[in-house]
Amino acid sequence: MIKNCISETSFYSVFIDSNEKIDTEMEAFLVKLPEELKRLMDYFGITSIDKKITINIHIDLDEFKNFYESLGHGSYKDYVVGCALNYEINLLDFKEYSKTQCHHNDTVEDFLKVIVHEMVHICHQNLQPDMDKVVWFMGEGLATYLANQRYSLDEKIDFPKEVYFGGSEAFKQIRSPYCFAQKFVRMLVDKFPREKVLKYACDAEKLKEDWEIIWT
């Protein structure tokens, strides 16, 4: 398989499994990406990344599906177009991304925000290496919020505490997990300083402890 390096800094390398020229939107984004990463690192209050990030862009959907399923996350779901694991980001090229049922109406800008989303996860893990202490909706909420991805303003988030911290049955009450997570994080951002939001993002027990304060 061809792995063509299309961008590189001291923090990351971007590869695509093609030797074709990248489109102008991707080219412009890659110029801006160092600034985007610095913005994320500044938000998390980190000055370095523990390991250089590898970003792999897959131009074949079946190859991406096989890769995703090899990670042990179960069968591929149509909404999955990117993932971050161990300082490696893997995502579909926009041409394949835009063919998926879930993302066929998305723009190139929506696609590029997926890269930022996955970089948020890596920055978050650098701040809190023990991801068992991170509750899922804070991880996805920060990633969608800092990537400025679209979400529904009408998404319901005023569920009982048991829904937030419950198991799969409780989780089924949530209509759109990513919108739900982002709206919750935006509520925290409006109420608390960044340091407090990050404390909750890194410590689920602290979040549970302050639950009544959060909702007052």
mmCIF file of C-alpha atoms in Angstrom:
data_model
loop_
_atom_site.group_PDB
_atom_site.id
_atom_site.type_symbol
_atom_site.label_atom_id
_atom_site.label_comp_id
_atom_site.label_asym_id
_atom_site.label_seq_id
_atom_site.Cartn_x
_atom_site.Cartn_y
_atom_site.Cartn_z
ATOM 1 C CA MET A 1 0.000 0.000 0.000
ATOM 2 C CA ILE A 2 1.211 3.508 -0.867
ATOM 3 C CA LYS A 3 1.741 5.777 2.131
ATOM 4 C CA ASN A 4 2.377 9.249 0.834
ATOM 5 C CA CYS A 5 3.372 11.833 3.466
ATOM 6 C CA ILE A 6 1.488 15.038 2.643
ATOM 7 C CA SER A 7 2.321 17.081 5.757
ATOM 8 C CA GLU A 8 4.733 16.860 8.666
ATOM 9 C CA THR A 9 5.653 18.861 11.769
ATOM 10 C CA SER A 10 7.453 17.955 14.975
ATOM 11 C CA PHE A 11 4.035 17.004 16.434
ATOM 12 C CA TYR A 12 2.463 14.949 13.638
ATOM 13 C CA SER A 13 2.774 13.342 10.202
ATOM 14 C CA VAL A 14 -0.130 13.058 7.744
ATOM 15 C CA PHE A 15 -0.211 10.143 5.273
ATOM 16 C CA ILE A 16 -2.628 9.209 2.502
ATOM 17 C CA ASP A 17 -2.641 5.833 0.729
ATOM 18 C CA SER A 18 -2.550 7.433 -2.717
ATOM 19 C CA ASN A 19 -0.058 9.260 -4.904
ATOM 20 C CA GLU A 20 -2.696 11.572 -6.382
ATOM 21 C CA LYS A 21 -2.503 15.305 -5.699
ATOM 22 C CA ILE A 22 -4.639 16.314 -2.702
ATOM 23 C CA ASP A 23 -7.499 18.749 -3.280
ATOM 24 C CA THR A 24 -7.219 22.456 -2.519
ATOM 25 C CA GLU A 25 -9.440 22.325 0.590
ATOM 26 C CA MET A 26 -7.246 19.679 2.192
ATOM 27 C CA GLU A 27 -4.128 21.582 1.175
ATOM 28 C CA ALA A 28 -5.440 24.767 2.818
ATOM 29 C CA PHE A 29 -6.442 22.846 5.939
ATOM 30 C CA LEU A 30 -3.004 21.279 6.318
ATOM 31 C CA VAL A 31 -1.468 24.755 6.249
ATOM 32 C CA LYS A 32 -3.803 25.729 9.101
ATOM 33 C CA LEU A 33 -3.481 22.486 11.084
ATOM 34 C CA PRO A 34 -0.416 23.500 13.194
ATOM 35 C CA GLU A 35 -2.347 26.545 14.410
ATOM 36 C CA GLU A 36 -5.376 24.356 15.178
ATOM 37 C CA LEU A 37 -3.264 21.913 17.192
ATOM 38 C CA LYS A 38 -1.691 24.784 19.139
ATOM 39 C CA ARG A 39 -5.197 26.077 19.957
ATOM 40 C CA LEU A 40 -6.159 22.658 21.321
ATOM 41 C CA MET A 41 -2.960 22.262 23.318
ATOM 42 C CA ASP A 42 -3.426 25.736 24.795
ATOM 43 C CA TYR A 43 -6.963 24.832 25.827
ATOM 44 C CA PHE A 44 -5.775 21.699 27.616
ATOM 45 C CA GLY A 45 -2.797 23.549 29.092
ATOM 46 C CA ILE A 46 -0.214 21.180 27.611
ATOM 47 C CA THR A 47 3.023 22.153 25.867
ATOM 48 C CA SER A 48 3.979 18.800 24.379
ATOM 49 C CA ILE A 49 2.514 15.540 23.079
ATOM 50 C CA ASP A 50 3.949 12.339 24.549
ATOM 51 C CA LYS A 51 4.424 10.771 21.128
ATOM 52 C CA LYS A 52 4.361 12.066 17.559
ATOM 53 C CA ILE A 53 0.871 11.730 16.059
ATOM 54 C CA THR A 54 0.342 9.737 12.866
ATOM 55 C CA ILE A 55 -2.694 10.669 10.759
ATOM 56 C CA ASN A 56 -3.641 8.071 8.135
ATOM 57 C CA ILE A 57 -6.198 8.944 5.472
ATOM 58 C CA HIS A 58 -7.778 5.891 3.817
ATOM 59 C CA ILE A 59 -9.107 6.220 0.265
ATOM 60 C CA ASP A 60 -10.853 2.806 0.276
ATOM 61 C CA LEU A 61 -13.961 2.292 2.432
ATOM 62 C CA ASP A 62 -13.613 -1.510 2.654
ATOM 63 C CA GLU A 63 -10.002 -1.186 3.764
ATOM 64 C CA PHE A 64 -11.061 1.315 6.449
ATOM 65 C CA LYS A 65 -13.870 -1.006 7.602
ATOM 66 C CA ASN A 66 -11.417 -3.890 7.948
ATOM 67 C CA PHE A 67 -9.004 -1.696 9.862
ATOM 68 C CA TYR A 68 -11.733 -0.445 12.220
ATOM 69 C CA GLU A 69 -13.041 -3.939 12.955
ATOM 70 C CA SER A 70 -9.485 -5.127 13.656
ATOM 71 C CA LEU A 71 -9.424 -2.751 16.641
ATOM 72 C CA GLY A 72 -12.018 -4.857 18.471
ATOM 73 C CA HIS A 73 -14.797 -2.249 18.556
ATOM 74 C CA GLY A 74 -17.285 -4.622 16.933
ATOM 75 C CA SER A 75 -18.767 -4.378 13.477
ATOM 76 C CA TYR A 76 -18.367 -1.180 11.470
ATOM 77 C CA LYS A 77 -21.177 1.386 11.770
ATOM 78 C CA ASP A 78 -21.914 3.860 8.994
ATOM 79 C CA TYR A 79 -21.395 6.932 11.176
ATOM 80 C CA VAL A 80 -17.765 5.968 11.951
ATOM 81 C CA VAL A 81 -15.440 7.928 9.675
ATOM 82 C CA GLY A 82 -12.482 8.420 12.009
ATOM 83 C CA CYS A 83 -10.910 7.091 15.188
ATOM 84 C CA ALA A 84 -7.949 7.899 17.418
ATOM 85 C CA LEU A 85 -5.941 5.266 19.273
ATOM 86 C CA ASN A 86 -2.406 5.348 20.702
ATOM 87 C CA TYR A 87 -1.416 8.588 18.958
ATOM 88 C CA GLU A 88 -2.678 7.346 15.613
ATOM 89 C CA ILE A 89 -5.654 8.881 13.810
ATOM 90 C CA ASN A 90 -7.298 6.938 11.004
ATOM 91 C CA LEU A 91 -10.043 8.390 8.836
ATOM 92 C CA LEU A 92 -11.729 8.054 5.497
ATOM 93 C CA ASP A 93 -10.825 10.312 2.622
ATOM 94 C CA PHE A 94 -13.598 12.810 1.863
ATOM 95 C CA LYS A 95 -14.610 11.075 -1.385
ATOM 96 C CA GLU A 96 -15.475 7.900 0.561
ATOM 97 C CA TYR A 97 -16.693 9.789 3.635
ATOM 98 C CA SER A 98 -19.303 11.604 1.533
ATOM 99 C CA LYS A 99 -20.701 8.296 0.216
ATOM 100 C CA THR A 100 -21.727 7.073 3.675
ATOM 101 C CA GLN A 101 -25.412 7.253 4.544
ATOM 102 C CA CYS A 102 -24.757 9.210 7.718
ATOM 103 C CA HIS A 103 -22.450 11.806 6.155
ATOM 104 C CA HIS A 104 -23.560 12.109 2.525
ATOM 105 C CA ASN A 105 -24.809 15.671 3.091
ATOM 106 C CA ASP A 106 -21.639 16.810 4.857
ATOM 107 C CA THR A 107 -19.269 19.399 3.451
ATOM 108 C CA VAL A 108 -15.483 19.236 3.154
ATOM 109 C CA GLU A 109 -15.395 21.526 6.207
ATOM 110 C CA ASP A 110 -17.386 18.929 8.190
ATOM 111 C CA PHE A 111 -14.898 16.277 7.115
ATOM 112 C CA LEU A 112 -11.875 18.346 8.132
ATOM 113 C CA LYS A 113 -13.393 18.934 11.560
ATOM 114 C CA VAL A 114 -13.188 15.168 12.131
ATOM 115 C CA ILE A 115 -9.373 15.488 12.151
ATOM 116 C CA VAL A 116 -9.582 18.242 14.774
ATOM 117 C CA HIS A 117 -12.070 16.121 16.771
ATOM 118 C CA GLU A 118 -9.650 13.197 16.883
ATOM 119 C CA MET A 119 -6.750 15.489 17.836
ATOM 120 C CA VAL A 120 -8.831 16.699 20.795
ATOM 121 C CA HIS A 121 -9.003 13.100 22.042
ATOM 122 C CA ILE A 122 -5.198 12.845 21.867
ATOM 123 C CA CYS A 123 -4.692 16.146 23.726
ATOM 124 C CA HIS A 124 -7.238 15.027 26.331
ATOM 125 C CA GLN A 125 -5.343 11.782 26.851
ATOM 126 C CA ASN A 126 -2.107 13.721 27.311
ATOM 127 C CA LEU A 127 -3.742 15.667 30.129
ATOM 128 C CA GLN A 128 -5.359 12.556 31.648
ATOM 129 C CA PRO A 129 -3.486 9.359 30.670
ATOM 130 C CA ASP A 130 -5.910 7.182 32.685
ATOM 131 C CA MET A 131 -8.921 7.305 30.375
ATOM 132 C CA ASP A 132 -10.844 5.011 32.732
ATOM 133 C CA LYS A 133 -11.369 8.152 34.819
ATOM 134 C CA VAL A 134 -12.983 9.986 31.886
ATOM 135 C CA VAL A 135 -16.727 9.635 31.366
ATOM 136 C CA TRP A 136 -17.683 9.175 27.694
ATOM 137 C CA PHE A 137 -19.825 12.294 27.326
ATOM 138 C CA MET A 138 -17.033 14.574 28.521
ATOM 139 C CA GLY A 139 -14.597 13.061 26.019
ATOM 140 C CA GLU A 140 -16.967 13.305 23.070
ATOM 141 C CA GLY A 141 -18.421 16.587 24.289
ATOM 142 C CA LEU A 142 -15.046 18.311 24.369
ATOM 143 C CA ALA A 143 -14.061 16.816 21.005
ATOM 144 C CA THR A 144 -17.225 18.003 19.239
ATOM 145 C CA TYR A 145 -17.172 21.371 21.035
ATOM 146 C CA LEU A 146 -13.508 22.196 20.313
ATOM 147 C CA ALA A 147 -13.869 21.020 16.707
ATOM 148 C CA ASN A 148 -16.979 23.234 16.444
ATOM 149 C CA GLN A 149 -18.971 20.420 14.884
ATOM 150 C CA ARG A 150 -22.654 20.875 14.197
ATOM 151 C CA TYR A 151 -25.132 19.837 16.869
ATOM 152 C CA SER A 152 -28.846 20.182 17.613
ATOM 153 C CA LEU A 153 -29.755 23.067 19.896
ATOM 154 C CA ASP A 154 -32.964 21.175 20.707
ATOM 155 C CA GLU A 155 -31.141 18.098 22.020
ATOM 156 C CA LYS A 156 -32.495 17.065 25.428
ATOM 157 C CA ILE A 157 -29.862 16.906 28.191
ATOM 158 C CA ASP A 158 -31.941 17.271 31.370
ATOM 159 C CA PHE A 159 -32.017 13.552 32.107
ATOM 160 C CA PRO A 160 -31.645 12.080 35.603
ATOM 161 C CA LYS A 161 -28.093 11.448 36.775
ATOM 162 C CA GLU A 162 -28.657 7.711 36.290
ATOM 163 C CA VAL A 163 -28.970 8.190 32.529
ATOM 164 C CA TYR A 164 -25.615 9.978 32.346
ATOM 165 C CA PHE A 165 -23.772 7.394 34.391
ATOM 166 C CA GLY A 166 -25.966 4.365 33.750
ATOM 167 C CA GLY A 167 -25.469 1.376 31.518
ATOM 168 C CA SER A 168 -26.596 0.608 27.988
ATOM 169 C CA GLU A 169 -30.319 0.612 28.815
ATOM 170 C CA ALA A 170 -30.137 4.103 30.274
ATOM 171 C CA PHE A 171 -28.031 5.203 27.323
ATOM 172 C CA LYS A 172 -30.829 4.279 24.889
ATOM 173 C CA GLN A 173 -32.830 7.267 26.134
ATOM 174 C CA ILE A 174 -30.299 9.594 24.488
ATOM 175 C CA ARG A 175 -31.357 10.412 20.926
ATOM 176 C CA SER A 176 -28.025 11.650 19.500
ATOM 177 C CA PRO A 177 -25.015 10.914 21.752
ATOM 178 C CA TYR A 178 -22.639 13.381 20.067
ATOM 179 C CA CYS A 179 -25.142 16.252 20.153
ATOM 180 C CA PHE A 180 -26.051 15.339 23.731
ATOM 181 C CA ALA A 181 -22.396 15.347 24.798
ATOM 182 C CA GLN A 182 -21.589 18.635 23.071
ATOM 183 C CA LYS A 183 -24.633 20.423 24.490
ATOM 184 C CA PHE A 184 -23.718 19.270 28.005
ATOM 185 C CA VAL A 185 -20.116 20.481 27.651
ATOM 186 C CA ARG A 186 -21.311 23.811 26.249
ATOM 187 C CA MET A 187 -23.480 24.191 29.347
ATOM 188 C CA LEU A 188 -20.409 23.623 31.539
ATOM 189 C CA VAL A 189 -18.355 26.106 29.494
ATOM 190 C CA ASP A 190 -21.045 28.761 29.995
ATOM 191 C CA LYS A 191 -21.127 28.175 33.767
ATOM 192 C CA PHE A 192 -17.559 27.461 34.815
ATOM 193 C CA PRO A 193 -13.964 28.536 34.057
ATOM 194 C CA ARG A 194 -11.896 26.377 31.722
ATOM 195 C CA GLU A 195 -9.917 24.856 34.617
ATOM 196 C CA LYS A 196 -13.130 23.557 36.206
ATOM 197 C CA VAL A 197 -14.389 22.106 32.931
ATOM 198 C CA LEU A 198 -11.077 20.302 32.470
ATOM 199 C CA LYS A 199 -11.245 18.979 36.018
ATOM 200 C CA TYR A 200 -14.616 17.430 35.217
ATOM 201 C CA ALA A 201 -13.249 16.145 31.899
ATOM 202 C CA CYS A 202 -10.440 14.319 33.705
ATOM 203 C CA ASP A 203 -12.302 13.072 36.775
ATOM 204 C CA ALA A 204 -15.734 11.465 36.444
ATOM 205 C CA GLU A 205 -15.968 11.057 40.218
ATOM 206 C CA LYS A 206 -15.577 14.813 40.717
ATOM 207 C CA LEU A 207 -18.300 15.350 38.132
ATOM 208 C CA LYS A 208 -20.641 13.029 40.047
ATOM 209 C CA GLU A 209 -19.738 14.716 43.337
ATOM 210 C CA ASP A 210 -20.624 18.180 42.004
ATOM 211 C CA TRP A 211 -23.708 17.067 40.088
ATOM 212 C CA GLU A 212 -26.200 19.176 42.084
ATOM 213 C CA ILE A 213 -23.939 22.255 41.837
ATOM 214 C CA ILE A 214 -23.714 21.838 38.069
ATOM 215 C CA TRP A 215 -27.464 21.930 37.632
ATOM 216 C CA THR A 216 -28.185 24.872 39.961
#
